[in-house]
PDB file of C-alpha atoms and ligand atoms in Angstrom:
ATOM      1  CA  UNK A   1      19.173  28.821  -5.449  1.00  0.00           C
ATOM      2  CA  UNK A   2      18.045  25.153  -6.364  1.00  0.00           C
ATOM      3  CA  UNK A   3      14.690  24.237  -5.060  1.00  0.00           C
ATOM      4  CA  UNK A   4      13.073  20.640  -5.139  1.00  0.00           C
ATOM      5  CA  UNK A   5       9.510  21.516  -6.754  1.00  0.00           C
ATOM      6  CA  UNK A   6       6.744  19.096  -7.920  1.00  0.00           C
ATOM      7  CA  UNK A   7       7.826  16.557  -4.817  1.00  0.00           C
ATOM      8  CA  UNK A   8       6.078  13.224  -4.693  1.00  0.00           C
ATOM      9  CA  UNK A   9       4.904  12.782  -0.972  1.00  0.00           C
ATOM     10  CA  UNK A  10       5.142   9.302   0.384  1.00  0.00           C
ATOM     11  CA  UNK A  11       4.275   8.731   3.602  1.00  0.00           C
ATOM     12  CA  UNK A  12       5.649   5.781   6.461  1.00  0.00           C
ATOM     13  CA  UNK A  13       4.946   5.568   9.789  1.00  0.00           C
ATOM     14  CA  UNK A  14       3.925   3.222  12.785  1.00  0.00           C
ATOM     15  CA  UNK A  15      -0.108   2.595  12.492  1.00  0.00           C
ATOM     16  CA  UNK A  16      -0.207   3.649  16.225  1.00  0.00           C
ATOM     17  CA  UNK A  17       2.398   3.998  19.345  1.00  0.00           C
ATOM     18  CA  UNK A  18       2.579   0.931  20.889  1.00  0.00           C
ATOM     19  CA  UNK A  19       0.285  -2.616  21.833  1.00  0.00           C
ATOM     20  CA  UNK A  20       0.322  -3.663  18.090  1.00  0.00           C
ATOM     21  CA  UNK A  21       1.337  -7.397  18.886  1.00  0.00           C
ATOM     22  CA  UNK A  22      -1.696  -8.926  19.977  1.00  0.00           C
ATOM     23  CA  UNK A  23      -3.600  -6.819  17.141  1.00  0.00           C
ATOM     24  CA  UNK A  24      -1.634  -8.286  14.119  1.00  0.00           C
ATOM     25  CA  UNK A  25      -1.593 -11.856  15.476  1.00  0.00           C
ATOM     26  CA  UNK A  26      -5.269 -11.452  15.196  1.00  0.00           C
ATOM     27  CA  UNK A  27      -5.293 -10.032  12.281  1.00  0.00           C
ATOM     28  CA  UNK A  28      -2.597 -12.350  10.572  1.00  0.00           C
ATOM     29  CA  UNK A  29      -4.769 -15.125  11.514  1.00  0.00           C
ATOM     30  CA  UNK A  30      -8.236 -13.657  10.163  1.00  0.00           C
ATOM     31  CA  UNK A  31      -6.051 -12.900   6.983  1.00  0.00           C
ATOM     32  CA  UNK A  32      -5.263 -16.560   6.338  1.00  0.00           C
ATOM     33  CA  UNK A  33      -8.770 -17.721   7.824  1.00  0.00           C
ATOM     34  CA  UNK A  34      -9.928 -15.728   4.442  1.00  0.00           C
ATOM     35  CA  UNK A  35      -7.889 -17.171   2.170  1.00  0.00           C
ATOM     36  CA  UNK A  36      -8.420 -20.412   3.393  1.00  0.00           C
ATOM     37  CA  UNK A  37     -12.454 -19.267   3.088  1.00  0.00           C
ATOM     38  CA  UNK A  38     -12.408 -17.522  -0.433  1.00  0.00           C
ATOM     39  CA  UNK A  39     -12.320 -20.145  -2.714  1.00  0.00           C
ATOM     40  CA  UNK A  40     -12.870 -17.101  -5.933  1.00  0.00           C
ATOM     41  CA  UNK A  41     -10.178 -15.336  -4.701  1.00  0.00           C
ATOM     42  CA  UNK A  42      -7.645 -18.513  -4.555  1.00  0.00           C
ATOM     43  CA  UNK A  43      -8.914 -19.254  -8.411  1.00  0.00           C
ATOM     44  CA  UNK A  44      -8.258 -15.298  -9.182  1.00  0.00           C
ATOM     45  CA  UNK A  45      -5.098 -15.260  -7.459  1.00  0.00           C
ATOM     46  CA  UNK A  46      -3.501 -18.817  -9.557  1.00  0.00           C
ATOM     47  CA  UNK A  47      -4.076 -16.211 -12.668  1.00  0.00           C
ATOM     48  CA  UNK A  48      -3.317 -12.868 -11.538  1.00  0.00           C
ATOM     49  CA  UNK A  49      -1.011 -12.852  -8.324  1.00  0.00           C
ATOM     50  CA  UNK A  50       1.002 -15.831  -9.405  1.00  0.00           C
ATOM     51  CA  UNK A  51       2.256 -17.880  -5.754  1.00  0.00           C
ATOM     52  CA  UNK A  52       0.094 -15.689  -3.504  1.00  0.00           C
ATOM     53  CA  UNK A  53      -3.354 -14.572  -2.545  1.00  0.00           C
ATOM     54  CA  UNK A  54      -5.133 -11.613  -2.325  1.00  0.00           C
ATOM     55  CA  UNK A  55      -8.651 -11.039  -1.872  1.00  0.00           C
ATOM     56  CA  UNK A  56      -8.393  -7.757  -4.338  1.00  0.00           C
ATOM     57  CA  UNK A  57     -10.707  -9.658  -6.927  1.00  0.00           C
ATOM     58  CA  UNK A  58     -13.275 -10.874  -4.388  1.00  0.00           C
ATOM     59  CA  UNK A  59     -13.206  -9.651  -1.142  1.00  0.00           C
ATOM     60  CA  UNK A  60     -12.408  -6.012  -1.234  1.00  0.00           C
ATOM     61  CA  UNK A  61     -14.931  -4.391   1.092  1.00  0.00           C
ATOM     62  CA  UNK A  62     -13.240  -6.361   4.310  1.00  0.00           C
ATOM     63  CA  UNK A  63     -14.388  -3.173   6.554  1.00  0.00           C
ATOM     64  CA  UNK A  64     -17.901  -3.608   6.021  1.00  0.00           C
ATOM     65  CA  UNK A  65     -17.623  -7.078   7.056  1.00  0.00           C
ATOM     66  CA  UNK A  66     -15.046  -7.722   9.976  1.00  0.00           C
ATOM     67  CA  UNK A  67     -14.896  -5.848  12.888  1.00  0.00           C
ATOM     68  CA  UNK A  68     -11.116  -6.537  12.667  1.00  0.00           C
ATOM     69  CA  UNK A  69     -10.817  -4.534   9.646  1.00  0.00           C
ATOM     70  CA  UNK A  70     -13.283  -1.611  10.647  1.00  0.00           C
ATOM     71  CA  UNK A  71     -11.223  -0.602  13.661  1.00  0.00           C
ATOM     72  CA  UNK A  72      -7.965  -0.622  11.070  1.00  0.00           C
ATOM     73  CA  UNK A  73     -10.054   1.296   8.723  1.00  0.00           C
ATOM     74  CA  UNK A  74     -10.876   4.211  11.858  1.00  0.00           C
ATOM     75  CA  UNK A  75      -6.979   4.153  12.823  1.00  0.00           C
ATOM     76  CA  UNK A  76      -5.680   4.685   8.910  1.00  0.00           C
ATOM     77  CA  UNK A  77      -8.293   7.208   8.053  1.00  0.00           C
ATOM     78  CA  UNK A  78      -6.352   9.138  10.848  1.00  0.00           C
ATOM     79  CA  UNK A  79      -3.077   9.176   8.952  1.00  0.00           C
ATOM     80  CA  UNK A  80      -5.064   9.785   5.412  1.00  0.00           C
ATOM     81  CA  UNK A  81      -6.092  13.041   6.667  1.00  0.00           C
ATOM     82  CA  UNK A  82      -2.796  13.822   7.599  1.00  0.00           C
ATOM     83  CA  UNK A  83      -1.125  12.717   4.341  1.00  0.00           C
ATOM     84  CA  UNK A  84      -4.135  14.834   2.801  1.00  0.00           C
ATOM     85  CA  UNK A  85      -3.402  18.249   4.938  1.00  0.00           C
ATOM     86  CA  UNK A  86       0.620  17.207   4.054  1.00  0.00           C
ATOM     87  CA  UNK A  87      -0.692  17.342  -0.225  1.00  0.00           C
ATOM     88  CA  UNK A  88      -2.577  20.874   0.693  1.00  0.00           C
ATOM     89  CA  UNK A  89      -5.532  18.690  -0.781  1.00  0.00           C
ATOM     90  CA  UNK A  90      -8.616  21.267  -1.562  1.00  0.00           C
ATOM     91  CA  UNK A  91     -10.963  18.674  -0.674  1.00  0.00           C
ATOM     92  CA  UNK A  92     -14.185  20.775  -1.429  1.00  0.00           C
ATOM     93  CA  UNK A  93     -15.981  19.770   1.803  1.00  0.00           C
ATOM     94  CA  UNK A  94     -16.571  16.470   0.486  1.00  0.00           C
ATOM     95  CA  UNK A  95     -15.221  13.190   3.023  1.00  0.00           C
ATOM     96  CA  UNK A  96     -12.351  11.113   2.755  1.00  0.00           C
ATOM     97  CA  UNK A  97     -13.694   7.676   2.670  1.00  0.00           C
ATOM     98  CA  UNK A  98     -11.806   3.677   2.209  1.00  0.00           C
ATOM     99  CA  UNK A  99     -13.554   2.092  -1.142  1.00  0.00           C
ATOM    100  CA  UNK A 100     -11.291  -0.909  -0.889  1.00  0.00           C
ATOM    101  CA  UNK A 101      -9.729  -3.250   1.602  1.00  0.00           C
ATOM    102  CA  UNK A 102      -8.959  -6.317   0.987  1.00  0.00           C
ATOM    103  CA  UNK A 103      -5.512  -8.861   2.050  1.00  0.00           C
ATOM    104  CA  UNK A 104      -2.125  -9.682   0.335  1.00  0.00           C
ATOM    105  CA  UNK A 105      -0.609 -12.869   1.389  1.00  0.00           C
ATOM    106  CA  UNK A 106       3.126 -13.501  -0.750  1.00  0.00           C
ATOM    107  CA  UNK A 107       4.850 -16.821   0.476  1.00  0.00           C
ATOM    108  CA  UNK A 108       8.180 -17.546  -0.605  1.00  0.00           C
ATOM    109  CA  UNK A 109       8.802 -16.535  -4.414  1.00  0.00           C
ATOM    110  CA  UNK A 110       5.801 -14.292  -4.910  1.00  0.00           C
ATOM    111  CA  UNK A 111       5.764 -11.446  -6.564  1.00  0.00           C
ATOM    112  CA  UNK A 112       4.273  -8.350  -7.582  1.00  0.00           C
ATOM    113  CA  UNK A 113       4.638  -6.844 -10.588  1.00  0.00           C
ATOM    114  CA  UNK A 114       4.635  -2.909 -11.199  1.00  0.00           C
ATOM    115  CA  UNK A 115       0.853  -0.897 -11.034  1.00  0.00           C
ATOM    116  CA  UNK A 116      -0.884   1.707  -9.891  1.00  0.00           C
ATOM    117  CA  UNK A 117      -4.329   1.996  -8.128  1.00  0.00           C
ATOM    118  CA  UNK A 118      -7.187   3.591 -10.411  1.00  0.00           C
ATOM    119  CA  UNK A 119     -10.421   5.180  -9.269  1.00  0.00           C
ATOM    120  CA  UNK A 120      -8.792   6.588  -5.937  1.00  0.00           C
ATOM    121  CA  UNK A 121      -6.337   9.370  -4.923  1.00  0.00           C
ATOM    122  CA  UNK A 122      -4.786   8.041  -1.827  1.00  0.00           C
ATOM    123  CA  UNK A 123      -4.071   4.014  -1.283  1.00  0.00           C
ATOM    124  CA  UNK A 124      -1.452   2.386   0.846  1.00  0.00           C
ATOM    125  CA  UNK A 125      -0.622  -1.081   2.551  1.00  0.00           C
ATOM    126  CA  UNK A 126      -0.414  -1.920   6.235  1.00  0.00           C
ATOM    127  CA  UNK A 127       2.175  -4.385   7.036  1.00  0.00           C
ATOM    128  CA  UNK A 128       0.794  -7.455   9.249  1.00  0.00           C
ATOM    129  CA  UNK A 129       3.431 -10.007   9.461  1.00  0.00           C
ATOM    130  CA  UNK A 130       6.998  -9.664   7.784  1.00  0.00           C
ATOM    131  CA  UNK A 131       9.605 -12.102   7.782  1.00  0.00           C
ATOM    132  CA  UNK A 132      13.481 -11.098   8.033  1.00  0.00           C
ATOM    133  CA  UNK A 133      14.292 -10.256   4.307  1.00  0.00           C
ATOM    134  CA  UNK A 134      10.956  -9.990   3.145  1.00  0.00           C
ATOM    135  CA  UNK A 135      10.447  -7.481  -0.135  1.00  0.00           C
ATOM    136  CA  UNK A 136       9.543  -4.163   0.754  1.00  0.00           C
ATOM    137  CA  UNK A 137       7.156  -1.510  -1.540  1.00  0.00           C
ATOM    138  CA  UNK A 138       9.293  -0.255  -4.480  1.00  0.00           C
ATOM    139  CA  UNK A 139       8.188   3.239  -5.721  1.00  0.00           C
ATOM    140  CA  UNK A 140       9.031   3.896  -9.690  1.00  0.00           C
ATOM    141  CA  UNK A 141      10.163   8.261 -10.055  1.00  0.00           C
ATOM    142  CA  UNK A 142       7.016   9.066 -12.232  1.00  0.00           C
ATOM    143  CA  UNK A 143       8.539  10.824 -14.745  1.00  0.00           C
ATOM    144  CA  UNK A 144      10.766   8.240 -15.480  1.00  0.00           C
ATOM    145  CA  UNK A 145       9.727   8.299 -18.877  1.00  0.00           C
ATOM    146  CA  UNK A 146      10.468  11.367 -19.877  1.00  0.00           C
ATOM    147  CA  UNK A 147      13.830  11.400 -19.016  1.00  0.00           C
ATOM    148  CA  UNK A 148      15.030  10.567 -22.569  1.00  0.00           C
ATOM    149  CA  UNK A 149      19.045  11.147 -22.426  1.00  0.00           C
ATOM    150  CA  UNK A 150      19.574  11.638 -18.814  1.00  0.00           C
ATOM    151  CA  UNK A 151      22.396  10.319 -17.538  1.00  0.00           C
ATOM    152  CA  UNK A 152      21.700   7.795 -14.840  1.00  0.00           C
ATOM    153  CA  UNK A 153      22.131   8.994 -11.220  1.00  0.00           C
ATOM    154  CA  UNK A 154      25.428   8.362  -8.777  1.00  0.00           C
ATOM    155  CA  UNK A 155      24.595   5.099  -7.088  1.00  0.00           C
ATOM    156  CA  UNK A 156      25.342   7.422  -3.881  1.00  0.00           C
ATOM    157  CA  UNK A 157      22.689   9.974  -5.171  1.00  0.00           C
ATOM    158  CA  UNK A 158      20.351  10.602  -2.040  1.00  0.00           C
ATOM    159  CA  UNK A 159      16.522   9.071  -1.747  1.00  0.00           C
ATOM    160  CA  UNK A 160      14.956  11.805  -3.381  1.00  0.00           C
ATOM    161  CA  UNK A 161      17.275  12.158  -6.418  1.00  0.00           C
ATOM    162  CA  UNK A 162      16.868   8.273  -7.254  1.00  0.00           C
ATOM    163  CA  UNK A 163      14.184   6.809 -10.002  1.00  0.00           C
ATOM    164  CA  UNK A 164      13.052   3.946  -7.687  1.00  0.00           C
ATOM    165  CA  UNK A 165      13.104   3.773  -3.704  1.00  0.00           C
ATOM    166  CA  UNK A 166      12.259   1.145  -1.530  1.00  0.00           C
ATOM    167  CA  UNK A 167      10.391   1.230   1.944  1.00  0.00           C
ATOM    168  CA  UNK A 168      11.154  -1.672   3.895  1.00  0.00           C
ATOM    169  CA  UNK A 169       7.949  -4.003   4.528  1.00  0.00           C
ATOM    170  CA  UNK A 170       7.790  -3.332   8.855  1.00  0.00           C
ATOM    171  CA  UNK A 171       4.709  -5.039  10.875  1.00  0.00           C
ATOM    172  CA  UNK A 172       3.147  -2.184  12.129  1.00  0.00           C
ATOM    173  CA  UNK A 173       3.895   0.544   9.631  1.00  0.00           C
ATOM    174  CA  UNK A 174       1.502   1.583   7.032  1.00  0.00           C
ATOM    175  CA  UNK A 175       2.767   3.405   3.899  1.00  0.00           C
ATOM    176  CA  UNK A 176       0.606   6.071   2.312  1.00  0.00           C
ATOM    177  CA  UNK A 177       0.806   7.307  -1.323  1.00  0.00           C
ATOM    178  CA  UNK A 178      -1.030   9.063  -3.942  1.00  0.00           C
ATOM    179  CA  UNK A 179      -2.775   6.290  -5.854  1.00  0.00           C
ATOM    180  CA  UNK A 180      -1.305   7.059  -9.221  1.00  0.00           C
ATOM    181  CA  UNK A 181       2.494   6.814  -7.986  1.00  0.00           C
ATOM    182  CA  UNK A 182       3.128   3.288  -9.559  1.00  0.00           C
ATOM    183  CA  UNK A 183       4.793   0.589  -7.291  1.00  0.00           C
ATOM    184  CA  UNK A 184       5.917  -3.144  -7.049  1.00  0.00           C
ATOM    185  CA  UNK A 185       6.927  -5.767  -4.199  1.00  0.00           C
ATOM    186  CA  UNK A 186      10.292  -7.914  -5.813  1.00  0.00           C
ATOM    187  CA  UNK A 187       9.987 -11.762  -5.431  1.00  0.00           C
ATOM    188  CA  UNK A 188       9.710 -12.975  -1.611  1.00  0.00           C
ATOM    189  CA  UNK A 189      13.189 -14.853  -1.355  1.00  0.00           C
ATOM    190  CA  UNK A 190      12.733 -16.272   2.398  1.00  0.00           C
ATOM    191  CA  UNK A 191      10.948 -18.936   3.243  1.00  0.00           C
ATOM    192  CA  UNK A 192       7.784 -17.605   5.231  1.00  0.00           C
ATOM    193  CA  UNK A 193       4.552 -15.923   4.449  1.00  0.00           C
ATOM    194  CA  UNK A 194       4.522 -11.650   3.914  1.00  0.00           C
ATOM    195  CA  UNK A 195       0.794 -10.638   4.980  1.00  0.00           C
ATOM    196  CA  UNK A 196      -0.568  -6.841   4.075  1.00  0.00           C
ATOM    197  CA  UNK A 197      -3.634  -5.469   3.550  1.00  0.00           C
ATOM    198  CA  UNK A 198      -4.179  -2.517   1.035  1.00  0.00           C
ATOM    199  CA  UNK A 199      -7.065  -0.422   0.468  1.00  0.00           C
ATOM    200  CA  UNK A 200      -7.369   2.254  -1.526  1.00  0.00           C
ATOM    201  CA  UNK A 201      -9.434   5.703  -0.337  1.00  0.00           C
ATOM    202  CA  UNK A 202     -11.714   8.179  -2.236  1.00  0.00           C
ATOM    203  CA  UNK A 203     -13.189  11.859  -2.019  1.00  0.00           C
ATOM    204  CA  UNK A 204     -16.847  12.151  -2.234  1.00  0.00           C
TER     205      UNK A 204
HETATM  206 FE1  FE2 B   1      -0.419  -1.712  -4.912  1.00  0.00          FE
END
């Protein structure tokens, strides 16, 4: 008997059924109304998220202030209590609740380099507007480190057997994951913007 044990849950799918359209052309629009706005989070962004902009830095508590992202905020925490029931999460009577939400903007050649999300246990990205050949979110095997003289695996190996998979970037879809699961988005290589938004949730 061989038995997959200690899985790492990721979790992708489609924020709701249908009528998304007019939703994230709203939303891709109040996205690049705040960048054009947040003149700290352009500064932060020349540093820190070299050719893009994201209000992580500045403007991180976008559901408290836009009505936009309070109604995303009600339709993820959905799915986060799903993902949480899916982990068998003993959450001690205590409330799932989004800390942080703020936008990711990557025009052509932006990138993201590898991280993880501290202070939280779930986070995830919602995909607003993506381009043909956009990036999508590349997930690093967290024990990749301790596999020491491991042969590498069959470039046919199945998903779960490789050390990095990739879930395509899909307007719509919102990816869930546990918030210490490190992750990157590879260099943008067409020529249009990739808008997200992330946030990142907490038990208390
Ligand atoms: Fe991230």
């Amino acid at each position: 008997m061989i038995r997959a044990t200690f899985p790492t849950l990721i979790y992708s799918e489609p924020l709701v059924r249908s009528g998304l359209g007019r939703f994230n052309a709203e939303l891709a629009a109040e996205c690049r109304a705040l960048r054009d706005f947040d003149e700290a989070g352009r500064k932060w962004s020349l540093k820190n998220y070299p050719g893009g902009y994201t209000s992580y830095a500045s403007m991180n508590e976008l559901h408290r202030f836009s009505s936009t992202f309070a109604l995303l905020e009600k339709r993820i925490t959905g799915h986060v209590h799903r993902f949480a029931r899916a982990l068998e999460l003993d959450l001690r009577g205590r409330t799932i609740r989004m800390t942080d939400f703020w936008v990711n903007i990557m025009p052509a050649s932006a990138a993201h380099s590898l991280h993880l999300h501290p202070l939280s246990f779930v986070s995830g990205t919602y995909y607003v507007v993506t381009p043909k050949g956009c990036p999508g979110i590349k997930f690093e095997d967290p024990r990749l480190d301790r596999f020491m003289a491991a042969p590498p695996r069959l470039p046919t190996a199945k998903s779960a057997n490789r050390s990095h998979v990739t879930y395509p970037a899909k307007a719509g879809n919102l990816v869930l994951f546990e918030s210490w699961l490190r992750h990157e988005v590879s260099q943008n290589r067409v020529d249009a913007e990739r808008i997200s938004v992330s946030f990142n949730y907490n038990w208390s």
